[in-house]
mmCIF file with all atom_site columns, C-alpha atoms in Angstrom:
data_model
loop_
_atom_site.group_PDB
_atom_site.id
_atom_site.type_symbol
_atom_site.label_atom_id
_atom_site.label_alt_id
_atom_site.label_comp_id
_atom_site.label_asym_id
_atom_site.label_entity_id
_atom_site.label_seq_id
_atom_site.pdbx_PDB_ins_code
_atom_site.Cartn_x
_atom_site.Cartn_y
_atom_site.Cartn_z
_atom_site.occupancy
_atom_site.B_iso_or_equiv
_atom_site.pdbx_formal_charge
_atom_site.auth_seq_id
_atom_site.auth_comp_id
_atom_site.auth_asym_id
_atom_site.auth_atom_id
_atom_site.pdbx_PDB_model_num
ATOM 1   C CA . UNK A 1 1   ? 54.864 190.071 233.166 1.00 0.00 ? 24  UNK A CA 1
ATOM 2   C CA . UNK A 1 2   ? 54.738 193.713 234.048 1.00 0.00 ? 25  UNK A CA 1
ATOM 3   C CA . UNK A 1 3   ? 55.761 194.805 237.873 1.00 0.00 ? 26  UNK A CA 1
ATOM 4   C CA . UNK A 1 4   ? 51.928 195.692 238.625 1.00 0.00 ? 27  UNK A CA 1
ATOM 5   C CA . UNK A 1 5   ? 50.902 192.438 237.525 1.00 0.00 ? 28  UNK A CA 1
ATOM 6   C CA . UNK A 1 6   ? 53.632 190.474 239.327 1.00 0.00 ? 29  UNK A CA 1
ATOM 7   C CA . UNK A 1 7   ? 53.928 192.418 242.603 1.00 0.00 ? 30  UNK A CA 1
ATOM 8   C CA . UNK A 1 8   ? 50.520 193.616 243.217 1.00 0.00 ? 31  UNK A CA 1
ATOM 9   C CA . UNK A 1 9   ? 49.273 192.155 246.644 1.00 0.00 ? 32  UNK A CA 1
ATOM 10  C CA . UNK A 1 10  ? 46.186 190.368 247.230 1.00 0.00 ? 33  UNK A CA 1
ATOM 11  C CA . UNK A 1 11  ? 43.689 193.893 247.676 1.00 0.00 ? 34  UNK A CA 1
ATOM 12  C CA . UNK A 1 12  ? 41.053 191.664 249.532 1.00 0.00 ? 35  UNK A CA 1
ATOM 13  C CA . UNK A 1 13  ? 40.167 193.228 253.020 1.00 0.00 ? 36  UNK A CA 1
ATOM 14  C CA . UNK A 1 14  ? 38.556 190.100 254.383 1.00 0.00 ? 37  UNK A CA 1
ATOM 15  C CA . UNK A 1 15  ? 41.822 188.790 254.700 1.00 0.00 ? 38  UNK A CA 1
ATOM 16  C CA . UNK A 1 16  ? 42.583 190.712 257.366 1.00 0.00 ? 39  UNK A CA 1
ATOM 17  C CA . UNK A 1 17  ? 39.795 189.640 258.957 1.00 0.00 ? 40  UNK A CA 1
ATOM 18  C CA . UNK A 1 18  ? 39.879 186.050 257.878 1.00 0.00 ? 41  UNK A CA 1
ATOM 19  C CA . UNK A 1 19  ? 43.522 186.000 259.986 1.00 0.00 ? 42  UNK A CA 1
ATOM 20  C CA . UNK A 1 20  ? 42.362 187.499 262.806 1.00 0.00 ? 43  UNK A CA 1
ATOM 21  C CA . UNK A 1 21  ? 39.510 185.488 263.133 1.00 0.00 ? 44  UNK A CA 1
ATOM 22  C CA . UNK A 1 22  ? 41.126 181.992 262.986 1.00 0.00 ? 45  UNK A CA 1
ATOM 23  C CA . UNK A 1 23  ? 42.754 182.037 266.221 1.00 0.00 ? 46  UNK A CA 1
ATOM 24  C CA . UNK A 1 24  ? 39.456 183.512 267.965 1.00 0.00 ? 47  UNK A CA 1
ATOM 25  C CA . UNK A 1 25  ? 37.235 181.287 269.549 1.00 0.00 ? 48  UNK A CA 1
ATOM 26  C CA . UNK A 1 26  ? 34.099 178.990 268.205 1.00 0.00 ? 49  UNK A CA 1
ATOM 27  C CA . UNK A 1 27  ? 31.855 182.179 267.495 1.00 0.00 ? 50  UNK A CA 1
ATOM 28  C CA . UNK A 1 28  ? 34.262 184.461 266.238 1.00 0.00 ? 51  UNK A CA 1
ATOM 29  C CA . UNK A 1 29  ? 32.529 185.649 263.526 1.00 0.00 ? 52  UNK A CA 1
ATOM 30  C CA . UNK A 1 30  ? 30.104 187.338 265.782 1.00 0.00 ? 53  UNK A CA 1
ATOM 31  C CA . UNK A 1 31  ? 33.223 188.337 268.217 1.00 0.00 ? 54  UNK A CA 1
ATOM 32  C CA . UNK A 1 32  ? 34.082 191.776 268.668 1.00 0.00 ? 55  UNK A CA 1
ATOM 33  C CA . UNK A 1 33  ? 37.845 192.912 267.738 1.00 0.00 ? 56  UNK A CA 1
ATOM 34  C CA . UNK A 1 34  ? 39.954 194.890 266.184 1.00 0.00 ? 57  UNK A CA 1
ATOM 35  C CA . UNK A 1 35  ? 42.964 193.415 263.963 1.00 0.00 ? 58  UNK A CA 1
ATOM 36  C CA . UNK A 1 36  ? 46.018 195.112 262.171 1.00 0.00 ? 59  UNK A CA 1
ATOM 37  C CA . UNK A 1 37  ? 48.714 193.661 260.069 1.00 0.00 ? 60  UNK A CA 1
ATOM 38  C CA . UNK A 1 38  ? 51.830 194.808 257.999 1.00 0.00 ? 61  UNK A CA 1
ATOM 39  C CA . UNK A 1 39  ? 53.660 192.691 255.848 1.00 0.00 ? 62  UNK A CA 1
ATOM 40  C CA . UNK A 1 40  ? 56.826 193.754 254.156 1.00 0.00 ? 63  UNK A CA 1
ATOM 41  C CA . UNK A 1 41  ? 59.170 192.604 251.163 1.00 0.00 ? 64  UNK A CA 1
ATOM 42  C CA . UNK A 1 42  ? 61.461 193.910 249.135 1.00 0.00 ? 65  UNK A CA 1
ATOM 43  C CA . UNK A 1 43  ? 58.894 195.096 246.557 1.00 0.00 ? 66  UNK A CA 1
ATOM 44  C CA . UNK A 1 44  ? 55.846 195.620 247.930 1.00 0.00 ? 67  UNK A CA 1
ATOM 45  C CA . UNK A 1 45  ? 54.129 196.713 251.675 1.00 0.00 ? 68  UNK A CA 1
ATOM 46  C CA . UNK A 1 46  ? 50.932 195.597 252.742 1.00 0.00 ? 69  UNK A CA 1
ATOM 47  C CA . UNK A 1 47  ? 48.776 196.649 255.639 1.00 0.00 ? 70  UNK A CA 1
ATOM 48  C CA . UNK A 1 48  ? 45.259 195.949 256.281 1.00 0.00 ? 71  UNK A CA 1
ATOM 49  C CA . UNK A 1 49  ? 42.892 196.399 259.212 1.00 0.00 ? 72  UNK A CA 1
ATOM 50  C CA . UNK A 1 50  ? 39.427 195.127 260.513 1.00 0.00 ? 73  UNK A CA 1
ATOM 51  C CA . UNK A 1 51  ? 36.899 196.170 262.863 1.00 0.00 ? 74  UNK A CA 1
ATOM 52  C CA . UNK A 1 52  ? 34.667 193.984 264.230 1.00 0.00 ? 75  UNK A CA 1
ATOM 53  C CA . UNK A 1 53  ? 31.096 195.105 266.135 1.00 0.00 ? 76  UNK A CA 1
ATOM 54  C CA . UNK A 1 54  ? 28.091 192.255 266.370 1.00 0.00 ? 77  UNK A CA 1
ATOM 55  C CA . UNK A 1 55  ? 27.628 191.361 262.898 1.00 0.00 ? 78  UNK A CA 1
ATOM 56  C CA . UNK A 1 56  ? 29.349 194.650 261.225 1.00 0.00 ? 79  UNK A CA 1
ATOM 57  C CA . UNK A 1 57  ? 32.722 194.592 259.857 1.00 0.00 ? 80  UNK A CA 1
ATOM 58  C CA . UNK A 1 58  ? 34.934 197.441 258.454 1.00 0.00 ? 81  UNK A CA 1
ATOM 59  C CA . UNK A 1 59  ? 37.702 196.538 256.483 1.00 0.00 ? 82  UNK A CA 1
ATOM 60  C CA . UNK A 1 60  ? 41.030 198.346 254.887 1.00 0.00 ? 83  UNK A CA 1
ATOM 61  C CA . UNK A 1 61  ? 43.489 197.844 252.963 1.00 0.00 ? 84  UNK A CA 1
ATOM 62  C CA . UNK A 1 62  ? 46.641 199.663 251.897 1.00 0.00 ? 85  UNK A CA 1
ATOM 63  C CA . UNK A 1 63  ? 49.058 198.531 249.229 1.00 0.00 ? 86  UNK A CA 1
ATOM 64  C CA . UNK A 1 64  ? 52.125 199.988 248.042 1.00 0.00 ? 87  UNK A CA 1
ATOM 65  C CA . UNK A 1 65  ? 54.053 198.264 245.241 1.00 0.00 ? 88  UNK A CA 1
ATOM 66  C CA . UNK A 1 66  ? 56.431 198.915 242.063 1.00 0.00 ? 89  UNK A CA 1
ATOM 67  C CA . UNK A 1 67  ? 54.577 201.505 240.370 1.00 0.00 ? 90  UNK A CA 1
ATOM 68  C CA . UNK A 1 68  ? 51.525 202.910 242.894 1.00 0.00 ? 91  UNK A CA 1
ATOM 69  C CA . UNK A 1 69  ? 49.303 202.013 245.516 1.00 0.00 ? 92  UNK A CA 1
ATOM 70  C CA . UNK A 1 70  ? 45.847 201.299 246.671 1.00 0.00 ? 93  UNK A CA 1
ATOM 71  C CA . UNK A 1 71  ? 43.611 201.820 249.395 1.00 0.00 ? 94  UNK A CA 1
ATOM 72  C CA . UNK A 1 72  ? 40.371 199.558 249.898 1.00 0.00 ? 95  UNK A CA 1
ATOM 73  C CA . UNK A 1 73  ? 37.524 199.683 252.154 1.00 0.00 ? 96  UNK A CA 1
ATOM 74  C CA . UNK A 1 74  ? 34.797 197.363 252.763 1.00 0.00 ? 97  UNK A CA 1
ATOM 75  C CA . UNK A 1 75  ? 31.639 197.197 254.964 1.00 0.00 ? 98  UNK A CA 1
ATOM 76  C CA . UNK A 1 76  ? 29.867 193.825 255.473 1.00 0.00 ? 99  UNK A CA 1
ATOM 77  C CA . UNK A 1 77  ? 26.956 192.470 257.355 1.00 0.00 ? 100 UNK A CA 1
ATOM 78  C CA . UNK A 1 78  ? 27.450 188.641 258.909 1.00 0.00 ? 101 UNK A CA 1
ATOM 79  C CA . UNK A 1 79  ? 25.020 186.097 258.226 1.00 0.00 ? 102 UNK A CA 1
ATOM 80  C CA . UNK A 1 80  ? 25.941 183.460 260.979 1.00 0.00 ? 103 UNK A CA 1
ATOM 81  C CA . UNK A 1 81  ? 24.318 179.383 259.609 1.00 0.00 ? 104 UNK A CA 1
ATOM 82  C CA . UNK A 1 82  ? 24.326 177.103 261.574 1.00 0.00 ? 105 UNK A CA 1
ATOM 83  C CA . UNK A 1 83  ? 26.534 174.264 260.905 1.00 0.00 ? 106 UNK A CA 1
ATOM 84  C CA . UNK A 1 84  ? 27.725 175.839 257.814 1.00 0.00 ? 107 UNK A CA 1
ATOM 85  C CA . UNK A 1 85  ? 29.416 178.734 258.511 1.00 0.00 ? 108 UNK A CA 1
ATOM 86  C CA . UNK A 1 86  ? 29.134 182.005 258.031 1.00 0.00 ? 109 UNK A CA 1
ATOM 87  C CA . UNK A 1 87  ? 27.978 184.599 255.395 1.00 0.00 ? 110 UNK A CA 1
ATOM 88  C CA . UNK A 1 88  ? 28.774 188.482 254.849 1.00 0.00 ? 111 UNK A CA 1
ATOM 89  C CA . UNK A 1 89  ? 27.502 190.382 252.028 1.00 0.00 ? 112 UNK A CA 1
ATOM 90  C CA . UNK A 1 90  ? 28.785 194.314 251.648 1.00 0.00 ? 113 UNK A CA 1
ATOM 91  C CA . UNK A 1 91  ? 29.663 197.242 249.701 1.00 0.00 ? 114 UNK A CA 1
ATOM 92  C CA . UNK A 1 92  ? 33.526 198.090 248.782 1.00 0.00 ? 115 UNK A CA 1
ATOM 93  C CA . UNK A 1 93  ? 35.183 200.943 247.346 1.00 0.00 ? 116 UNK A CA 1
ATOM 94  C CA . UNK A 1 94  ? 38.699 200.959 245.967 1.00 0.00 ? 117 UNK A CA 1
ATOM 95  C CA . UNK A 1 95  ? 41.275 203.878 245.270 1.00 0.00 ? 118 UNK A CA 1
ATOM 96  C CA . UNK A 1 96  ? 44.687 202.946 242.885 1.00 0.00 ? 119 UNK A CA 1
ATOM 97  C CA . UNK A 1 97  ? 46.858 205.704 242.065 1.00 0.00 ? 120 UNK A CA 1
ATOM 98  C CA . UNK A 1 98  ? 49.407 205.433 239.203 1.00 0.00 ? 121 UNK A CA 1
ATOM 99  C CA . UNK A 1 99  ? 52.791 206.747 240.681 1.00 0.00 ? 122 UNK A CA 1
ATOM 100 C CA . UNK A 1 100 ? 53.832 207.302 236.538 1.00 0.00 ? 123 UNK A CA 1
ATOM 101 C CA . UNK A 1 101 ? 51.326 210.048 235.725 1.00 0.00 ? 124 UNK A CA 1
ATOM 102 C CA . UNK A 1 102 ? 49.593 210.866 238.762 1.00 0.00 ? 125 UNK A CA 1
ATOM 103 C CA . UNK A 1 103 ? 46.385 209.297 237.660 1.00 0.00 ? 126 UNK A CA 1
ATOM 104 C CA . UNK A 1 104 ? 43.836 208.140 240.271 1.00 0.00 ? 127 UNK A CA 1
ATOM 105 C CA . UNK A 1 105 ? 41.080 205.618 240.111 1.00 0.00 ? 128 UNK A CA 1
ATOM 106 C CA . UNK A 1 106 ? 37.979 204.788 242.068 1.00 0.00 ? 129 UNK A CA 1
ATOM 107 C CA . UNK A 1 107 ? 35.685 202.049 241.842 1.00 0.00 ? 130 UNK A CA 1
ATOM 108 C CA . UNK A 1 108 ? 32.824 200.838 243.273 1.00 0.00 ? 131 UNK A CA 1
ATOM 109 C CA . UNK A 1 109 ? 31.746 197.378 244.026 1.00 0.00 ? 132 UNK A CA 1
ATOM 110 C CA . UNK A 1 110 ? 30.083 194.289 246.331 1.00 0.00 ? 133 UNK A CA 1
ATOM 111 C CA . UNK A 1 111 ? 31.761 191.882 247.994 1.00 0.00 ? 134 UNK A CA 1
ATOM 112 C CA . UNK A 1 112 ? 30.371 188.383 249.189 1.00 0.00 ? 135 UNK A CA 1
ATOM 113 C CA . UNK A 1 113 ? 32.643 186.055 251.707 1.00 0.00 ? 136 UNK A CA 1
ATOM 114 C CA . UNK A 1 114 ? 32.131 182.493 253.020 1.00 0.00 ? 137 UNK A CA 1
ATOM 115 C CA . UNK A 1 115 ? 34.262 182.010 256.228 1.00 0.00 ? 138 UNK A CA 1
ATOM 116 C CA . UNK A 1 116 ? 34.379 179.128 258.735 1.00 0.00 ? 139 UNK A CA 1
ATOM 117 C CA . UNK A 1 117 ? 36.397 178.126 262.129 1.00 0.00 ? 140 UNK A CA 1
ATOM 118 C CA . UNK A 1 118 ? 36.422 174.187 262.928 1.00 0.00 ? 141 UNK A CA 1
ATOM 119 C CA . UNK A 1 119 ? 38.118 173.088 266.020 1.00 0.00 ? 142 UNK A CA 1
ATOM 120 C CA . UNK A 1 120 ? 40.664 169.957 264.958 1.00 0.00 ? 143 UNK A CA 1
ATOM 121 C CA . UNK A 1 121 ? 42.771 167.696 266.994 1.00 0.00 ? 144 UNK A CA 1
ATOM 122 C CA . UNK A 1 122 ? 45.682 169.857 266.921 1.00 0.00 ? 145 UNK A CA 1
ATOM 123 C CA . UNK A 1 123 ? 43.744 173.286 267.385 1.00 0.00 ? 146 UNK A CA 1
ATOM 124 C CA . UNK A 1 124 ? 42.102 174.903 264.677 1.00 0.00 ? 147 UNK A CA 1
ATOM 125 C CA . UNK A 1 125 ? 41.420 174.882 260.641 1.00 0.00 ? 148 UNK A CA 1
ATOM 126 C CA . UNK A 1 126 ? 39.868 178.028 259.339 1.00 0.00 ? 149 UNK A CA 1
ATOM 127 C CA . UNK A 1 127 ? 38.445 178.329 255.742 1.00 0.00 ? 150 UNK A CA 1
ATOM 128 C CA . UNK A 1 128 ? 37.497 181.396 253.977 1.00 0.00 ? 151 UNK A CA 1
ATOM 129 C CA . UNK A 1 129 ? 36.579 182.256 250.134 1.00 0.00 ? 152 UNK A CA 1
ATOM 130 C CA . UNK A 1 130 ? 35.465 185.596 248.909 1.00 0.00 ? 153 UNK A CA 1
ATOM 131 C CA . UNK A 1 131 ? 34.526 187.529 246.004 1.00 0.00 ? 154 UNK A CA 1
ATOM 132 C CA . UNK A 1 132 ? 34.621 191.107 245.027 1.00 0.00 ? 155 UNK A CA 1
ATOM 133 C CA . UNK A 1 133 ? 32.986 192.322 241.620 1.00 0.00 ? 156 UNK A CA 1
ATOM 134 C CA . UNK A 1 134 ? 35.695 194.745 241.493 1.00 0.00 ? 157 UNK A CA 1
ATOM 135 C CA . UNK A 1 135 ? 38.191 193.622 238.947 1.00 0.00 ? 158 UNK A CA 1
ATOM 136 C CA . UNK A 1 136 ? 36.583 190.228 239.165 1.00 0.00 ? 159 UNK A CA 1
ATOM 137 C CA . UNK A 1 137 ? 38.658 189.777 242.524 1.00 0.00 ? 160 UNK A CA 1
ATOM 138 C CA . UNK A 1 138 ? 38.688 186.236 244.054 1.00 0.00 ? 161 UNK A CA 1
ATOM 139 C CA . UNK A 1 139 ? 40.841 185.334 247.524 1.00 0.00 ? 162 UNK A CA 1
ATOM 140 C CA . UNK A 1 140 ? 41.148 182.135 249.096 1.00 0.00 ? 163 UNK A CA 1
ATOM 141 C CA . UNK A 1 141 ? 42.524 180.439 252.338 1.00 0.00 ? 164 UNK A CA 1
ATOM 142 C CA . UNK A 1 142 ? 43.421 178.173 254.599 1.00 0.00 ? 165 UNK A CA 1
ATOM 143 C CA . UNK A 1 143 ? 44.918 178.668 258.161 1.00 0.00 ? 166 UNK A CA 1
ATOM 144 C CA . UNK A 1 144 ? 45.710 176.381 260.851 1.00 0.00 ? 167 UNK A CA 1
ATOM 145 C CA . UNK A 1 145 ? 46.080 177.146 264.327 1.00 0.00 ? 168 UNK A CA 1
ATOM 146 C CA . UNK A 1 146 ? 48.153 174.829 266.672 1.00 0.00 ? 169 UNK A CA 1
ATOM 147 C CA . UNK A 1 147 ? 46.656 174.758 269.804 1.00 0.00 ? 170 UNK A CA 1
ATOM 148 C CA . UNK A 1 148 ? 48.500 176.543 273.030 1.00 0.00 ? 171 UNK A CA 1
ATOM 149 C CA . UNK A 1 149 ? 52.166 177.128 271.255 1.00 0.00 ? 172 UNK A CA 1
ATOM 150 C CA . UNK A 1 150 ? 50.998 179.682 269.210 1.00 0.00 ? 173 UNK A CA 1
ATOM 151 C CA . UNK A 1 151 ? 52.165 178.950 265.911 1.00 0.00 ? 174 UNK A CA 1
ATOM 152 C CA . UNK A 1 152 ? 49.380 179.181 263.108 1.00 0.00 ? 175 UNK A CA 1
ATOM 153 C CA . UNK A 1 153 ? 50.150 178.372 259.206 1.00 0.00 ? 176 UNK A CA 1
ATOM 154 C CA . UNK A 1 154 ? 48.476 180.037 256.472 1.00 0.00 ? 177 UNK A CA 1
ATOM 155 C CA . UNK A 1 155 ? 48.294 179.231 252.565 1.00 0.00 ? 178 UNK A CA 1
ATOM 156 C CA . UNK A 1 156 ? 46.521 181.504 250.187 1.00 0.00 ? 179 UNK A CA 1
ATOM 157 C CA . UNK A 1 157 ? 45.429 182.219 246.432 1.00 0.00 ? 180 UNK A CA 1
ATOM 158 C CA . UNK A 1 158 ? 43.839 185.195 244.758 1.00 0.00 ? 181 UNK A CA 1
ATOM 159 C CA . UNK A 1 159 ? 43.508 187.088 241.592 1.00 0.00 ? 182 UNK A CA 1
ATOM 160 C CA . UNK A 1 160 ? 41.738 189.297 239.455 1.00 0.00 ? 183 UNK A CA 1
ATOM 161 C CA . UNK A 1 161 ? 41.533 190.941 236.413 1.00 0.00 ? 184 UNK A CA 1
ATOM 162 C CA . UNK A 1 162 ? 44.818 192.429 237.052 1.00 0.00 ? 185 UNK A CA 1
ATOM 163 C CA . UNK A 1 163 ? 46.603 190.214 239.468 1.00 0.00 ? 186 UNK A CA 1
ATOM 164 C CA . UNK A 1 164 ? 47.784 186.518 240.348 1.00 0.00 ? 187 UNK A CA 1
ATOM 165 C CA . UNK A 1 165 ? 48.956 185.632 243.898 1.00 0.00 ? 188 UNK A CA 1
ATOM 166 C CA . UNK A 1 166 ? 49.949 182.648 245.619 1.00 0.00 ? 189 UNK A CA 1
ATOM 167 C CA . UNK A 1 167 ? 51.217 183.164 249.053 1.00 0.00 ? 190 UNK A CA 1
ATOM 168 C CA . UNK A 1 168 ? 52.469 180.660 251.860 1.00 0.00 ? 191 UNK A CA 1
ATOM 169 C CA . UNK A 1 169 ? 53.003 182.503 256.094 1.00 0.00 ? 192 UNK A CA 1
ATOM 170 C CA . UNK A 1 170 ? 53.767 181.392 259.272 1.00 0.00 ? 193 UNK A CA 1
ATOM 171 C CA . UNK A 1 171 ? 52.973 182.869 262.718 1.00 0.00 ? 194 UNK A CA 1
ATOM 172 C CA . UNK A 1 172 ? 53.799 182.734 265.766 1.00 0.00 ? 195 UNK A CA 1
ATOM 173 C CA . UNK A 1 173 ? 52.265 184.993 269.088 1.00 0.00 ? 196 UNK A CA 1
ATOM 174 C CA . UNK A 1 174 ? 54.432 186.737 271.327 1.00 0.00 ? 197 UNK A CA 1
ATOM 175 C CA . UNK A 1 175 ? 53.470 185.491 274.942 1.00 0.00 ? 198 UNK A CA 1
ATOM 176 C CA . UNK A 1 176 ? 49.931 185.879 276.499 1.00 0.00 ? 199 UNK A CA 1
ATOM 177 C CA . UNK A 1 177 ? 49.365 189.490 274.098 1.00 0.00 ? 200 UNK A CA 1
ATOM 178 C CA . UNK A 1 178 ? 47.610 190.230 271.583 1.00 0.00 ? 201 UNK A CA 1
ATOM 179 C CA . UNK A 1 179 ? 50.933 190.687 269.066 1.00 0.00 ? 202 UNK A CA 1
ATOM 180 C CA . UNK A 1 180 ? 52.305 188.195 266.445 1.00 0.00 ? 203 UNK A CA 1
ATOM 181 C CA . UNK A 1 181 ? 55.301 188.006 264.462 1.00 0.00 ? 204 UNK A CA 1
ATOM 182 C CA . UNK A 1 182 ? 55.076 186.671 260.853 1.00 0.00 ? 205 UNK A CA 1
ATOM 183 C CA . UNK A 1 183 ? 57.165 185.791 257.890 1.00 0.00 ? 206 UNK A CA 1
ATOM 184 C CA . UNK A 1 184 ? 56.718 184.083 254.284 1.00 0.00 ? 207 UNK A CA 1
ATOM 185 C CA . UNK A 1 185 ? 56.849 183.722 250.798 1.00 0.00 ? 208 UNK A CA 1
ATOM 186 C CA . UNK A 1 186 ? 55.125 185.145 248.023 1.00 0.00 ? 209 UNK A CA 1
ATOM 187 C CA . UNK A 1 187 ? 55.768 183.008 245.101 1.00 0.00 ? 210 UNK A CA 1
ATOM 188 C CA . UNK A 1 188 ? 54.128 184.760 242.240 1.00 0.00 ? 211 UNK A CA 1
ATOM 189 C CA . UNK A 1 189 ? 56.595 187.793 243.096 1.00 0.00 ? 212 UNK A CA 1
ATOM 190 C CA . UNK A 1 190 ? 59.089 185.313 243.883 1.00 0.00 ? 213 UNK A CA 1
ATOM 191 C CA . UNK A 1 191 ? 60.376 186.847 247.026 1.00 0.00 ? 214 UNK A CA 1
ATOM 192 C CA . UNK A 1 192 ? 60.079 186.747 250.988 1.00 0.00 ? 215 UNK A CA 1
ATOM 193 C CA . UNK A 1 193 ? 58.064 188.818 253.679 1.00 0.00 ? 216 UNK A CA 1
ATOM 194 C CA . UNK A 1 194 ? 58.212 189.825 257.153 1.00 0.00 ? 217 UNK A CA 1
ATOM 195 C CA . UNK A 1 195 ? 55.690 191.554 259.148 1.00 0.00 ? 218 UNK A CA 1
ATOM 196 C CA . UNK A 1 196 ? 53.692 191.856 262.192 1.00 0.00 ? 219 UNK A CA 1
ATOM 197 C CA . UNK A 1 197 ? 49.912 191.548 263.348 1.00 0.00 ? 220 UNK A CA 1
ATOM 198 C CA . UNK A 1 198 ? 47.993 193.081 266.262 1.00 0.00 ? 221 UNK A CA 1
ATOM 199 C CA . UNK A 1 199 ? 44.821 190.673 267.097 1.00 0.00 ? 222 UNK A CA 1
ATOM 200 C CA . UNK A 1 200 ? 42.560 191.817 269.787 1.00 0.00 ? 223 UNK A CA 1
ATOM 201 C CA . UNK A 1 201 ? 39.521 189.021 268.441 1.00 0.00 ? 224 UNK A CA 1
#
C-alpha cells in the first residue's frame, strides 16, 4: 500500500462540523458556531474548520501527509425534517498538491450529508453520513456524548477512490470553555493521534 493511500486523512469537511455539532444542543443543526480542530500523528496533520450561520455552513479542510497535502472547502445549505434529521446539499472544491513534482490539482464537486443529534440516557448519540462526488468520497460516524463530565467518544469510516480510513477518538472538555483535548487511533495508518478542538456551537 503506497504512503498516500495508507496515510491520507479522511478529506471530508462535514466532519468538522459533524463533531462540533454533537455536543450542541437539540437544534444544532440550525445553531450558529464556529468550530476548529487539529489532530496530529506521527505521519500525518489534520485541521479542519466550520462556520455555522442559520442554515449556511462553510467548511475546510487541510491535510498534510507523507507525500503532499490538500485543502478542501465546502458550502452547504441545511434542510432541517422533522423527526428525521437533517439534510445539506452543497458545492465543494478540492486542492492536492504533489510534494514529488510540484504538481497541483483542483477539482470540483457536490456534496450531500445526512446528520442527526438524539438525546440518550447517558447524554447524547449523534449520527452523520455524507457523500462527496469527488473521488467517490464517503465518511461516516458515530459520536457519543456523556452528559455533564464532558467526555464524548467518536468512531468513524471513510474512503474514496484513493483512500481507506478507519478511525476510533476520545474527548474530553476543559472546564466550562469552549476547548477540548483529544487523542486516538487511526488504524488503517496504524498509528496514534493527539490534538485539540475549539467548539463555540
Amino acid at each position: 500500500m503506497s504512503a498516500f493511500v495508507q496515510h491520507f486523512p479522511r478529506s471530508l469537511p462535514a466532519a468538522a462540523l459533524a463533531a462540533g455539532l454533537a455536543l450542541a444542543a437539540p437544534d444544532a443543526a440550525r445553531a450558529d458556531g464556529e468550530f476548529f480542530q487539529l489532530d496530529l500523528s506521527e505521519s500525518a496533520v489534520d485541521g479542519v474548520f466550520a462556520l455555522s450561520r442559520d442554515r449556511f455552513s462553510l467548511n475546510g479542510n487541510y491535510s498534510e501527509y507523507e507525500g503532499g497535502h490538500t485543502t478542501t472547502l465546502s458550502v452547504s445549505y441545511a434542510f432541517p425534517v422533522d423527526g428525521v434529521g437533517t439534510f445539506r446539499f452543497g458545492p465543494s472544491v478540492g486542492r492536492s498538491v504533489d510534494d514529488t513534482d510540484g504538481s497541483t490539482t483542483t477539482t470540483a464537486g457536490a456534496r450531500i450529508v445526512f446528520e442527526r443529534w438524539m438525546p440518550t440516557d447517558f447524554g447524547s448519540l449523534f449520527l452523520l453520513a455524507e457523500y462527496n462526488t469527488i473521488d467517490n468520497n464517503y465518511f461516516g460516524l458515530v459520536q457519543t456524548g456523556f452528559g455533564s463530565s464532558g467526555f464524548s467518544a467518536e468512531f468513524s469510516i471513510g474512503g474514496s477512490d484513493k483512500y481507506d480510513a478507519t478511525t476510533l477518538a476520545v474527548s474530553k472538555r476543559l472546564g466550562d470553555s469552549p476547548a477540548y483535548l483529544r487523542a486516538g487511533y487511526k488504524f488503517v495508518a496504524e498509528e496514534a493521534f493527539i490534538g485539540f478542538a475549539i467548539n463555540t456551537f
